[in-house]
CSV table of C-alpha atoms in Angstrom, one decimal:
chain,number,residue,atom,x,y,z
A,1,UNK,CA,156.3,326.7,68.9
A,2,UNK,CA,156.6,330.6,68.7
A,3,UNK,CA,156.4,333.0,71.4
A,4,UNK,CA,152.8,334.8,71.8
A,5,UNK,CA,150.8,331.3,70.5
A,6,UNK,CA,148.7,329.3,72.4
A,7,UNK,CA,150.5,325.9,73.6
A,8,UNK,CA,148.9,323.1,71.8
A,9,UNK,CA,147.5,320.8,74.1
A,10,UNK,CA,148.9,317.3,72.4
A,11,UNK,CA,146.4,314.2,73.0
A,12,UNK,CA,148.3,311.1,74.8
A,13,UNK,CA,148.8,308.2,72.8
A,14,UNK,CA,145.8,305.8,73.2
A,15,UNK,CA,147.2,302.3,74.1
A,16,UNK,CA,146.7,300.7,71.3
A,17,UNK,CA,148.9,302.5,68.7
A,18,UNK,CA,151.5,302.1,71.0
A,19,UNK,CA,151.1,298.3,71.2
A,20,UNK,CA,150.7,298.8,67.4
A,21,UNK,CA,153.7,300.3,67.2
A,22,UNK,CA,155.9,298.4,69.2
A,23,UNK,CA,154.8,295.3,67.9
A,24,UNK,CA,156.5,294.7,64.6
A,25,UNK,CA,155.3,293.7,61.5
A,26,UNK,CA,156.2,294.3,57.8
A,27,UNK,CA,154.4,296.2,56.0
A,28,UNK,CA,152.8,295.6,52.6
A,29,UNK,CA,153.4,297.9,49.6
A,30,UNK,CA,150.1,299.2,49.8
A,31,UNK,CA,150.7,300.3,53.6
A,32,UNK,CA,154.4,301.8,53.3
A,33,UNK,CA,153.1,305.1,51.2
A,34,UNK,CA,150.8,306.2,54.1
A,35,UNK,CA,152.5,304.8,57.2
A,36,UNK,CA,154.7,307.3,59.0
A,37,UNK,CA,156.7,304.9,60.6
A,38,UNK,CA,159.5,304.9,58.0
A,39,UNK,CA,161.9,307.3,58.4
A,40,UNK,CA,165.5,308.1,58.3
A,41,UNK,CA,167.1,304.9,59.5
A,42,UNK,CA,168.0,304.6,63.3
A,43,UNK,CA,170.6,301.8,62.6
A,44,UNK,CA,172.5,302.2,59.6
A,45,UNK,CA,173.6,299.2,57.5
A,46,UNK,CA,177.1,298.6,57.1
A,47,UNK,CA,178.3,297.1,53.3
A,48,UNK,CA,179.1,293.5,52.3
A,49,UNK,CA,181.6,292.7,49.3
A,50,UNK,CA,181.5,288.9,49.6
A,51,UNK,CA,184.0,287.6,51.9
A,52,UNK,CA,182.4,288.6,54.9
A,53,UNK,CA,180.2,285.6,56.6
A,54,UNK,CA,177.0,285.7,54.7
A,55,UNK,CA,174.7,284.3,58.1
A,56,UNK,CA,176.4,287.1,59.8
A,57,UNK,CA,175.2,289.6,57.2
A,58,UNK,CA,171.9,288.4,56.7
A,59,UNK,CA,171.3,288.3,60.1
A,60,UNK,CA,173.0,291.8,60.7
A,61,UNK,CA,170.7,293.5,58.0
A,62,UNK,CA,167.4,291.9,58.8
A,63,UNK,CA,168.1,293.0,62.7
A,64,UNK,CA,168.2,296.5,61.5
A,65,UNK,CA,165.5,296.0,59.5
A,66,UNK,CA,163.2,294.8,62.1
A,67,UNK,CA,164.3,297.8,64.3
A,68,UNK,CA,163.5,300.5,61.7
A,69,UNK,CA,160.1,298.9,61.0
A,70,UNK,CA,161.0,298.7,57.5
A,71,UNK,CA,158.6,296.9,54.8
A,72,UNK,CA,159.6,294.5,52.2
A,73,UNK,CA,159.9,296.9,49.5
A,74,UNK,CA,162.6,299.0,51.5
A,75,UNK,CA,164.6,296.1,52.5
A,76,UNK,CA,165.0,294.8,49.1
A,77,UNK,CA,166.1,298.2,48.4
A,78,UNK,CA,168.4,298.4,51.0
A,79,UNK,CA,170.0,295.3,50.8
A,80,UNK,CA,170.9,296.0,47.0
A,81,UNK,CA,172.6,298.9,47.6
A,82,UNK,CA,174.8,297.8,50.5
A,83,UNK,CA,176.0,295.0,48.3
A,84,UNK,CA,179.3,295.9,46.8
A,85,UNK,CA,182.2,294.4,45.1
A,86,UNK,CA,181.6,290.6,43.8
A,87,UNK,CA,178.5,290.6,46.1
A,88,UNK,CA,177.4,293.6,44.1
A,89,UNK,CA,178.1,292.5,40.8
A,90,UNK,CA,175.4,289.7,41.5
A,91,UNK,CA,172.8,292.5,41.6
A,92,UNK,CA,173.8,295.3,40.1
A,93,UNK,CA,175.4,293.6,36.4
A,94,UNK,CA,172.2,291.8,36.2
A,95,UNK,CA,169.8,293.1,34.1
A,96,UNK,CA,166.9,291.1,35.4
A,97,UNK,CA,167.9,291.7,39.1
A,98,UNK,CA,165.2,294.6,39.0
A,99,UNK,CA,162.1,292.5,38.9
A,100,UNK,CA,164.0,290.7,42.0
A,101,UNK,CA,161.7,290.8,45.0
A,102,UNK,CA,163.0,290.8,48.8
A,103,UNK,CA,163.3,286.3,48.9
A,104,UNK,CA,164.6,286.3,45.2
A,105,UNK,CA,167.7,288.6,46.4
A,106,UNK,CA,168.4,286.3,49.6
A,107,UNK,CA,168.2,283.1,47.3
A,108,UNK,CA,170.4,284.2,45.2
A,109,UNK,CA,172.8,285.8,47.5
A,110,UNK,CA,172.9,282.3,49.4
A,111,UNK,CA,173.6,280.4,46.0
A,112,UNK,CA,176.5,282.5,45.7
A,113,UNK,CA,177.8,282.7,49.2
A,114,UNK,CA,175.6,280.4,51.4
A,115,UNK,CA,177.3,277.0,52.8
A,116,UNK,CA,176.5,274.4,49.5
A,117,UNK,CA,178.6,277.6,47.0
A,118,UNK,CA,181.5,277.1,45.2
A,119,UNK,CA,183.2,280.3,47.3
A,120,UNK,CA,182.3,278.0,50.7
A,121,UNK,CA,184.2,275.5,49.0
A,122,UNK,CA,186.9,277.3,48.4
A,123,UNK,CA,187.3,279.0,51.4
A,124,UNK,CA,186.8,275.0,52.9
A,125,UNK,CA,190.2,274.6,51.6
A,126,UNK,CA,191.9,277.7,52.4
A,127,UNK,CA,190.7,276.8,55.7
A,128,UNK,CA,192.2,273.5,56.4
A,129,UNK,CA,195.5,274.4,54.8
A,130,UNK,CA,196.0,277.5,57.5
A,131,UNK,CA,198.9,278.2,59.4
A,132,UNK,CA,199.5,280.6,61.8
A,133,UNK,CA,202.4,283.1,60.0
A,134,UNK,CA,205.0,284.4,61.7
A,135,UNK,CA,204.7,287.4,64.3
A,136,UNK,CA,201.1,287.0,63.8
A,137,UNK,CA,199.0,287.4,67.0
A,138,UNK,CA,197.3,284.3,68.4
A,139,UNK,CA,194.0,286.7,68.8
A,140,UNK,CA,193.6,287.4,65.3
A,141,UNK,CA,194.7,283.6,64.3
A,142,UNK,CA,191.6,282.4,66.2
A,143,UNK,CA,189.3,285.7,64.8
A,144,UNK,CA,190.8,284.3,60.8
A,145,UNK,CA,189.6,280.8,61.8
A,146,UNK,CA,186.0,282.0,63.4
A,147,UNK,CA,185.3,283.8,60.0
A,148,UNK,CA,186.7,281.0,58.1
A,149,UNK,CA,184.3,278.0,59.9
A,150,UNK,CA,180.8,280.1,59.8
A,151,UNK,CA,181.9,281.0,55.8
A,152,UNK,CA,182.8,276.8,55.2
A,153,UNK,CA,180.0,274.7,57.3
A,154,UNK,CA,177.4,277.4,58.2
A,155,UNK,CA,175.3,274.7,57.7
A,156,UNK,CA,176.6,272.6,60.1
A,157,UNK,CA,175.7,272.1,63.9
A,158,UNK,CA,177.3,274.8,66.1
A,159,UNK,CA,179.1,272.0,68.2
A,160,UNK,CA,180.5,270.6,65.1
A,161,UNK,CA,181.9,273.9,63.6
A,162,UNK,CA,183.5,274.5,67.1
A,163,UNK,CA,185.3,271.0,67.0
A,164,UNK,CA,186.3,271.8,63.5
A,165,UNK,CA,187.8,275.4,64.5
A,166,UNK,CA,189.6,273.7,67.5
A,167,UNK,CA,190.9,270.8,65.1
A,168,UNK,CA,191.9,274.1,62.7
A,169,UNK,CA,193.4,276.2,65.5
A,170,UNK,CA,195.7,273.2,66.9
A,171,UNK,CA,197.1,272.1,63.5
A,172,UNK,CA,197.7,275.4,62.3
A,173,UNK,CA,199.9,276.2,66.1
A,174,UNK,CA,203.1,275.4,64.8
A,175,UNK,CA,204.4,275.3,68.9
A,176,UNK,CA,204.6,271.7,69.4
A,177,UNK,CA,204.4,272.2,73.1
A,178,UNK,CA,201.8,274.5,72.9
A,179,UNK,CA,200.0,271.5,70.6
A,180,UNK,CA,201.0,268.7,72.9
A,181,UNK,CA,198.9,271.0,75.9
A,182,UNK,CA,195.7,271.3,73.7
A,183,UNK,CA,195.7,267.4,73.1
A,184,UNK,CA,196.2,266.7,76.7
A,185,UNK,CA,193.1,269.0,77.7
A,186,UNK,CA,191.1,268.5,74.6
A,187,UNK,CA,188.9,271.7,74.7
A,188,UNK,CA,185.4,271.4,73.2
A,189,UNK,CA,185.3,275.4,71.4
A,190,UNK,CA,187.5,277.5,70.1
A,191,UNK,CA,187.0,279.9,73.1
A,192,UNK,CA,189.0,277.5,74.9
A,193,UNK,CA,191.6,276.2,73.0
A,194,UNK,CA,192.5,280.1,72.5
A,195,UNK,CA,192.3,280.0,76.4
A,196,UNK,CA,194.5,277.6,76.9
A,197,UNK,CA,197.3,278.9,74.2
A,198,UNK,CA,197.2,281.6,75.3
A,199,UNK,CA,197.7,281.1,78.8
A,200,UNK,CA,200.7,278.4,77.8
A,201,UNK,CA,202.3,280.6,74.8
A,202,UNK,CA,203.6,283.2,77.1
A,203,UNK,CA,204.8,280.9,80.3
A,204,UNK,CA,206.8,278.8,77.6
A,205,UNK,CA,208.6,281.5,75.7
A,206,UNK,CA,209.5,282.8,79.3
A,207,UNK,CA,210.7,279.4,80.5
A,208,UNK,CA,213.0,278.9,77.2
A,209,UNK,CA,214.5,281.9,77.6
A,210,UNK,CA,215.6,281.5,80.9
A,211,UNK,CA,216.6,277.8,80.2
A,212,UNK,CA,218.7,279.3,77.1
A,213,UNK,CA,220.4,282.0,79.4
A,214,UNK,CA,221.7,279.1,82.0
A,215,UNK,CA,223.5,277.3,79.3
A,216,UNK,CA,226.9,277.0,80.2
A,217,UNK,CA,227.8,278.4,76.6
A,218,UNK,CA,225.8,281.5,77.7
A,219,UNK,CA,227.1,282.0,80.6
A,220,UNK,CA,231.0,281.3,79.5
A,221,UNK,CA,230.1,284.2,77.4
A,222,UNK,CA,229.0,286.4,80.3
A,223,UNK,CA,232.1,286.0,82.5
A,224,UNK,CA,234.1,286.8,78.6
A,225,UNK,CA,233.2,290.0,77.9
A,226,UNK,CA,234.9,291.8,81.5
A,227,UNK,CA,237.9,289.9,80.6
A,228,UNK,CA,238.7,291.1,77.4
A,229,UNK,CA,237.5,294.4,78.8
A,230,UNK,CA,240.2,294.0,81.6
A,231,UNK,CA,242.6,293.2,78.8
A,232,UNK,CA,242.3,295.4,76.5
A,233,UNK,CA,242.8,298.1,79.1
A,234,UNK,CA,246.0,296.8,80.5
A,235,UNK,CA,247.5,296.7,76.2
A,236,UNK,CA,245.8,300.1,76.5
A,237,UNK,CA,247.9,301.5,79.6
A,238,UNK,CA,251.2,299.6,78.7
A,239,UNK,CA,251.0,301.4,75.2
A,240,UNK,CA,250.5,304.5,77.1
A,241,UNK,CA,253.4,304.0,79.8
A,242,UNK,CA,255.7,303.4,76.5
A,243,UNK,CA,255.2,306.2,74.4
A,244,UNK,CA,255.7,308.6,77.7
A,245,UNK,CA,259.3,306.5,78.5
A,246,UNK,CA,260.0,307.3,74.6
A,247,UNK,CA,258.5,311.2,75.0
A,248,UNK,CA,261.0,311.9,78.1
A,249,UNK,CA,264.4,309.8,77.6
């Protein structure tokens, strides 16, 4: 508005466009050209290039899809174009993938990456040969594992994923004390059995280095080093007294 107009007097919303417009629904092709409800995106999408979980993007993109009131048209649109990599390649190096309509593009995506594909297989194995590597932090040991289970039985029962990721987690230790405290307290999810680790890992280093520093080879050692410091001062101050005797005869 510029100085020296009249204020326009804007109408309140009646009621029922803003039920209308909370309330969401896709729209059709036919309604997207004259609706004004699309606009730039308030969430933005991020990409996905294969490895990531696809449940988690799937569910990730059609939560921002819901909130930006998009129609079918736009998501399948949008969802080709934040596929990149090997999940792009599915899309974008076939020539027929244009014709594709918003449920063609998920049904193929899930052949590729859903639960029954040969990449869930694969990562299925990956999976139960993983070991936690040296120096690695017991945080993202758990957060490889989480990523690992949704990818491999995403179409299993959330109880059973969680008792696979705990069987996972505990295998893949390599502390057998730290192992011998999971089996004891048997924790049904992952949550826990990072709990418990990581609540143990720490007290036990501590303990082992304190039960290595009472060893009487350690502590030999300790009461060592001020006697050859004592001795090699005494050589020192005898060499000293000697070549002064020599200096003045």
């Amino acid at each position: 508005m510029s100085y020296g107009q009249t204020p326009v007097q804007h109408q309140p919303r009646s009621k029922l466009s803003k039920t209308h417009f909370l309330s969401h629904k896709p729209l059709s092709d036919s309604e997207e050209e004259d609706d004004p409800r699309e606009r730039v995106p308030t969430l933005s999408l991020g990409q996905c290039d294969g490895p990531t979980p696809w449940k988690e993007v799937l569910h990730r993109f059609e939560s921002c899809s819901e909130a930006n009131y998009w129609s079918k048209k736009t998501m399948t649109v949008q969802l080709k174009f934040c596929l990149v990599g090997a999940a792009g390649a599915i899309v974008h190096r076939n020539p027929h993938s244009s014709k594709w309509d918003y449920r063609r593009l998920v049904d193929e995506l899930e052949i590729a990456y859903g639960p029954s594909s040969d990449h869930a297989a694969a990562v299925a194995v990956e999976l139960r040969q993983r070991i936690r590597k040296p120096g690695e932090a017991l945080h993202a040991f758990r957060d490889d594992i989480y990523g690992k289970v949704t990818v491999a039985y995403g179409d299993r029962a959330e109880i059973e994923q969680e008792l696979i990721a705990v069987e996972v987690f505990t295998n893949g230790l390599g502390d057998g004390e730290v192992v011998q405290k999971l089996l004891e307290q048997r924790p049904a999810t992952l949550a826990r059995a990072y709990e418990i680790a990581h609540t143990y890992e720490p007290t036990r280093k501590a303990a082992s280095y304190v039960t290595s520093a009472m060893q009487p080879g350690a502590r030999n050692l300790g009461e060592r080093r001020p006697r050859a410091a004592m001795v090699w001062a005494k050589d020192k101050n005898e060499a000293i007294t000697k070549a002064a005797s020599v200096a003045n005869p």
